[in-house]
Amino acid sequence: MNIVILGAPGVGKGTCSEILAKKYGIPHISTGDIFRQAVASQSELGKRVKRYLDSGELVPDELVIAVVKERLEKDDAHKGFILDGFPRTIAQADAMKDFKDIHVILNFVADRKKIVERLSGRRTCSKCKSIYHVKNSPPKKEGICDKCSGELVQRSDETPAVIMKRLSVYEQETKPLTDYYRNEGILADINANYDMVEIEKIIKQCERAIQNV
Ligand code: AMP
C-alpha cells in the first residue's frame, strides 16, 4: 500500500505516520526528517538545504524529487510506504506520477489556532527525537527527556516567525494539491483536531480510509 499523508505543518502527520507504519509493516518516509538528518550530519545535501529549513521555505523541487525517488527505490519501500511531507507542490505531484503510484492520500485537516499552539509548544529530544509539548504532554522534569534524559530543544523552524512562514507556504504551495488529488478520487479528509492523547481517533479514521481503497 502506497500512502501519502498531506496536511499543514503541525497537524500530527509525523506521529500518526509512525503509528501507521508500524501497524502496516511499511517504512515511514519523511522528507523533513531526511533533510534534518542531512543538516545535522553536515552532509553535502545538508549544506544545500539548511537555509531553506531555517527559513521555512521549500527546498527546490528538482532536489526533493531526486531525494524521494532514490529513497523509494530502496528494497524496504517495494511493498509499500507512508510518505510524509511529499509531494508538497504540483510539480512534485506531477513528477511522482512518473515513478510511483499512490493508492490513498490522507489529508489531515486541523484549525490554524490548534496548529500554532501545537508547534510553538513542541519540544524534541536532542538525542532520541521523542516529542513533547510544554502543556499537552510535558516531560516529568522540565527540559529533560523521560526516555533517555536527553536535552529537550525547540526545533529552529518552530519559532513563531518561521511557523507563520511555513503555514503561508503550505497555503500557497501545498493546499492546491488537495483539489488535484480530490479530482483523482484518492483523497480522504482526516479530522486532526484532536490532542495527541486522543490520537486513536485520528488513527481510526486513517485505517477506515486505507481499508476503503
Ligand atoms: P517538515 O518536517 O515536513 O515540515 O519539513 C521541514 C522542512 O523541510 C520544510 O519546511 C522544507 O524546508 C523542507 N521540506 C520537506 N519536505 C519538502 C518537500 N516535499 N518540498 C520542499 N521542501 C521540503
Short mmCIF file of C-alpha atoms and ligand atoms in Angstrom, two decimals:
data_model
loop_
_atom_site.label_atom_id
_atom_site.label_comp_id
_atom_site.label_asym_id
_atom_site.label_seq_id
_atom_site.Cartn_x
_atom_site.Cartn_y
_atom_site.Cartn_z
CA MET A 1 0.00 0.00 0.00
CA ASN A 2 1.47 3.36 -1.07
CA ILE A 3 0.15 6.05 1.26
CA VAL A 4 0.75 9.79 1.25
CA ILE A 5 -0.01 11.99 4.25
CA LEU A 6 -0.86 15.54 3.32
CA GLY A 7 -1.53 18.47 5.64
CA ALA A 8 -0.19 21.67 7.15
CA PRO A 9 2.83 21.61 9.46
CA GLY A 10 1.79 20.66 12.99
CA VAL A 11 -1.32 18.62 12.14
CA GLY A 12 0.26 15.47 13.59
CA LYS A 13 1.39 13.84 10.33
CA GLY A 14 4.69 12.59 11.75
CA THR A 15 3.30 10.97 14.90
CA CYS A 16 0.42 9.28 13.06
CA SER A 17 2.71 8.14 10.23
CA GLU A 18 4.94 6.36 12.76
CA ILE A 19 1.95 4.52 14.25
CA LEU A 20 0.50 3.55 10.86
CA ALA A 21 3.90 2.45 9.53
CA LYS A 22 4.26 0.03 12.47
CA LYS A 23 0.70 -1.28 12.05
CA TYR A 24 1.12 -1.97 8.33
CA GLY A 25 4.80 -3.02 8.45
CA ILE A 26 5.92 -0.44 5.90
CA PRO A 27 8.51 2.35 6.19
CA HIS A 28 7.64 5.88 7.27
CA ILE A 29 9.48 8.19 4.90
CA SER A 30 9.53 11.83 5.96
CA THR A 31 11.31 14.30 3.70
CA GLY A 32 11.56 16.74 6.62
CA ASP A 33 13.36 14.07 8.69
CA ILE A 34 15.68 13.20 5.79
CA PHE A 35 16.63 16.87 5.42
CA ARG A 36 17.04 17.48 9.17
CA GLN A 37 19.33 14.44 9.46
CA ALA A 38 21.34 15.69 6.47
CA VAL A 39 21.73 19.11 8.13
CA ALA A 40 22.73 17.53 11.45
CA SER A 41 25.38 15.35 9.80
CA GLN A 42 26.62 18.30 7.71
CA SER A 43 26.49 16.23 4.52
CA GLU A 44 26.57 17.83 1.06
CA LEU A 45 22.76 17.54 0.93
CA GLY A 46 22.54 19.12 4.39
CA LYS A 47 24.63 22.09 3.31
CA ARG A 48 22.40 22.64 0.28
CA VAL A 49 19.09 22.50 2.18
CA LYS A 50 19.93 24.17 5.51
CA ARG A 51 18.91 27.69 4.55
CA TYR A 52 15.51 26.52 3.30
CA LEU A 53 14.77 24.63 6.51
CA ASP A 54 15.92 27.51 8.71
CA SER A 55 13.66 29.99 6.90
CA GLY A 56 10.62 27.70 6.41
CA GLU A 57 10.91 27.91 2.59
CA LEU A 58 10.55 24.86 0.38
CA VAL A 59 13.64 23.06 -0.87
CA PRO A 60 13.73 23.33 -4.71
CA ASP A 61 11.58 20.75 -6.49
CA GLU A 62 14.36 19.01 -8.51
CA LEU A 63 16.38 18.35 -5.39
CA VAL A 64 13.45 16.98 -3.34
CA ILE A 65 12.23 14.84 -6.24
CA ALA A 66 15.70 13.28 -6.68
CA VAL A 67 15.95 12.53 -2.94
CA VAL A 68 12.49 10.90 -2.78
CA LYS A 69 12.98 8.89 -5.97
CA GLU A 70 16.24 7.46 -4.63
CA ARG A 71 14.66 6.65 -1.26
CA LEU A 72 11.64 4.90 -2.80
CA GLU A 73 13.94 2.70 -4.90
CA LYS A 74 15.31 1.06 -1.75
CA ASP A 75 14.12 -2.52 -1.07
CA ASP A 76 12.09 -1.73 2.05
CA ALA A 77 9.77 0.58 0.08
CA HIS A 78 8.85 -2.01 -2.54
CA LYS A 79 5.99 -3.47 -0.50
CA GLY A 80 4.59 -0.02 0.30
CA PHE A 81 5.35 3.14 2.26
CA ILE A 82 3.94 6.09 4.13
CA LEU A 83 5.24 9.24 2.59
CA ASP A 84 5.03 12.23 4.90
CA GLY A 85 5.85 15.70 3.58
CA PHE A 86 5.99 14.84 -0.12
CA PRO A 87 4.58 15.85 -2.58
CA ARG A 88 4.26 19.45 -1.49
CA THR A 89 3.88 21.22 -4.84
CA ILE A 90 2.03 20.44 -8.06
CA ALA A 91 5.42 19.95 -9.79
CA GLN A 92 6.35 17.30 -7.20
CA ALA A 93 2.97 15.56 -7.62
CA ASP A 94 3.41 15.52 -11.40
CA ALA A 95 6.92 14.09 -11.05
CA MET A 96 5.74 11.41 -8.61
CA LYS A 97 3.33 10.11 -11.26
CA ASP A 98 6.33 9.08 -13.37
CA PHE A 99 7.90 6.87 -10.72
CA LYS A 100 5.24 5.65 -8.23
CA ASP A 101 1.50 5.08 -7.95
CA ILE A 102 -0.23 6.46 -4.88
CA HIS A 103 -3.12 4.37 -3.55
CA VAL A 104 -4.51 6.75 -0.96
CA ILE A 105 -3.88 10.32 0.22
CA LEU A 106 -4.76 11.02 3.85
CA ASN A 107 -5.42 14.75 4.05
CA PHE A 108 -5.00 15.86 7.68
CA VAL A 109 -7.10 18.93 8.49
CA ALA A 110 -6.89 20.98 11.71
CA ASP A 111 -7.73 24.52 12.84
CA ARG A 112 -4.96 27.07 12.44
CA LYS A 113 -5.15 28.04 16.13
CA LYS A 114 -4.59 24.43 17.16
CA ILE A 115 -1.68 24.07 14.76
CA VAL A 116 0.13 27.18 16.04
CA GLU A 117 -0.40 26.10 19.66
CA ARG A 118 0.94 22.62 18.90
CA LEU A 119 4.01 23.77 17.00
CA SER A 120 5.05 26.56 19.32
CA GLY A 121 4.81 24.32 22.41
CA ARG A 122 6.55 21.34 20.85
CA ARG A 123 9.89 20.23 22.27
CA THR A 124 12.04 17.50 20.74
CA CYS A 125 14.65 15.37 22.48
CA SER A 126 18.05 16.24 21.04
CA LYS A 127 19.16 12.60 21.47
CA CYS A 128 16.27 10.17 20.79
CA LYS A 129 13.94 12.63 18.95
CA SER A 130 10.93 11.88 21.21
CA ILE A 131 8.36 14.65 21.03
CA TYR A 132 6.80 16.50 23.99
CA HIS A 133 4.53 19.50 24.38
CA VAL A 134 5.02 22.05 27.13
CA LYS A 135 1.28 21.99 28.01
CA ASN A 136 -0.30 18.88 26.49
CA SER A 137 2.38 16.26 27.13
CA PRO A 138 5.13 17.75 29.30
CA PRO A 139 8.14 15.68 30.42
CA LYS A 140 8.31 14.71 34.11
CA LYS A 141 11.27 17.05 34.55
CA GLU A 142 11.23 20.30 32.58
CA GLY A 143 13.61 20.29 29.62
CA ILE A 144 14.69 16.65 30.09
CA CYS A 145 13.56 13.61 28.07
CA ASP A 146 11.73 10.97 30.16
CA LYS A 147 13.09 8.16 27.98
CA CYS A 148 16.80 8.92 27.62
CA SER A 149 17.47 12.05 29.77
CA GLY A 150 18.48 13.96 26.63
CA GLU A 151 18.01 17.72 26.48
CA LEU A 152 14.67 18.88 25.05
CA VAL A 153 15.03 21.59 22.44
CA GLN A 154 12.77 23.70 20.26
CA ARG A 155 13.36 22.99 16.55
CA SER A 156 14.86 26.00 14.77
CA ASP A 157 11.84 26.04 12.43
CA GLU A 158 9.34 26.07 15.32
CA THR A 159 9.91 29.66 16.39
CA PRO A 160 6.82 31.90 15.88
CA ALA A 161 8.18 33.71 12.79
CA VAL A 162 9.20 30.51 10.98
CA ILE A 163 5.92 28.79 11.94
CA MET A 164 3.98 31.63 10.24
CA LYS A 165 6.19 31.35 7.16
CA ARG A 166 5.71 27.57 6.94
CA LEU A 167 1.93 27.94 7.25
CA SER A 168 1.78 30.53 4.49
CA VAL A 169 3.99 28.36 2.25
CA TYR A 170 1.58 25.47 2.93
CA GLU A 171 -1.46 27.61 1.97
CA GLN A 172 0.13 28.80 -1.27
CA GLU A 173 2.09 25.79 -2.49
CA THR A 174 0.66 22.64 -0.92
CA LYS A 175 -3.05 23.24 -0.29
CA PRO A 176 -3.81 23.31 -4.05
CA LEU A 177 -2.74 19.65 -4.07
CA THR A 178 -5.91 18.71 -2.17
CA ASP A 179 -8.03 19.63 -5.22
CA TYR A 180 -5.53 17.95 -7.53
CA TYR A 181 -5.90 14.63 -5.69
CA ARG A 182 -9.60 15.05 -4.84
CA ASN A 183 -10.27 15.18 -8.56
CA GLU A 184 -8.46 11.86 -8.92
CA GLY A 185 -10.74 10.31 -6.26
CA ILE A 186 -7.93 9.09 -3.99
CA LEU A 187 -8.10 11.72 -1.24
CA ALA A 188 -9.65 11.12 2.19
CA ASP A 189 -10.07 14.02 4.63
CA ILE A 190 -8.94 13.21 8.17
CA ASN A 191 -10.17 15.37 11.05
CA ALA A 192 -6.95 16.00 13.01
CA ASN A 193 -8.45 18.44 15.53
CA TYR A 194 -7.60 16.16 18.44
CA ASP A 195 -4.93 16.36 21.10
CA MET A 196 -2.30 13.68 20.97
CA VAL A 197 -3.91 11.86 23.93
CA GLU A 198 -6.84 11.19 21.60
CA ILE A 199 -4.61 10.08 18.74
CA GLU A 200 -6.53 6.80 18.30
CA LYS A 201 -9.44 8.86 16.94
CA ILE A 202 -7.21 10.06 14.12
CA ILE A 203 -5.68 6.63 13.54
CA LYS A 204 -9.15 5.01 13.25
CA GLN A 205 -10.14 7.46 10.50
CA CYS A 206 -6.90 6.67 8.66
CA GLU A 207 -7.48 2.93 8.92
CA ARG A 208 -11.01 3.28 7.56
CA ALA A 209 -9.72 5.29 4.58
CA ILE A 210 -6.98 2.72 3.93
CA GLN A 211 -9.46 -0.18 4.09
CA ASN A 212 -11.73 1.56 1.60
CA VAL A 213 -9.05 1.70 -1.10
P1 AMP B 1 8.50 19.09 7.57
O1 AMP B 1 9.14 18.48 8.76
O2 AMP B 1 7.82 18.09 6.66
O3 AMP B 1 7.59 20.26 7.91
O4 AMP B 1 9.70 19.68 6.67
C1 AMP B 1 10.63 20.60 7.19
C2 AMP B 1 11.23 21.42 6.05
O5 AMP B 1 11.89 20.56 5.10
C3 AMP B 1 10.25 22.22 5.23
O6 AMP B 1 9.91 23.47 5.85
C4 AMP B 1 11.02 22.42 3.93
O7 AMP B 1 12.05 23.38 4.08
C5 AMP B 1 11.72 21.07 3.77
N1 AMP B 1 10.89 20.10 3.03
C6 AMP B 1 10.38 18.92 3.49
N2 AMP B 1 9.69 18.30 2.53
C7 AMP B 1 9.73 19.09 1.45
C8 AMP B 1 9.18 19.00 0.13
N3 AMP B 1 8.43 17.95 -0.26
N4 AMP B 1 9.43 20.01 -0.73
C9 AMP B 1 10.19 21.06 -0.38
N5 AMP B 1 10.72 21.22 0.84
C10 AMP B 1 10.51 20.24 1.75
#
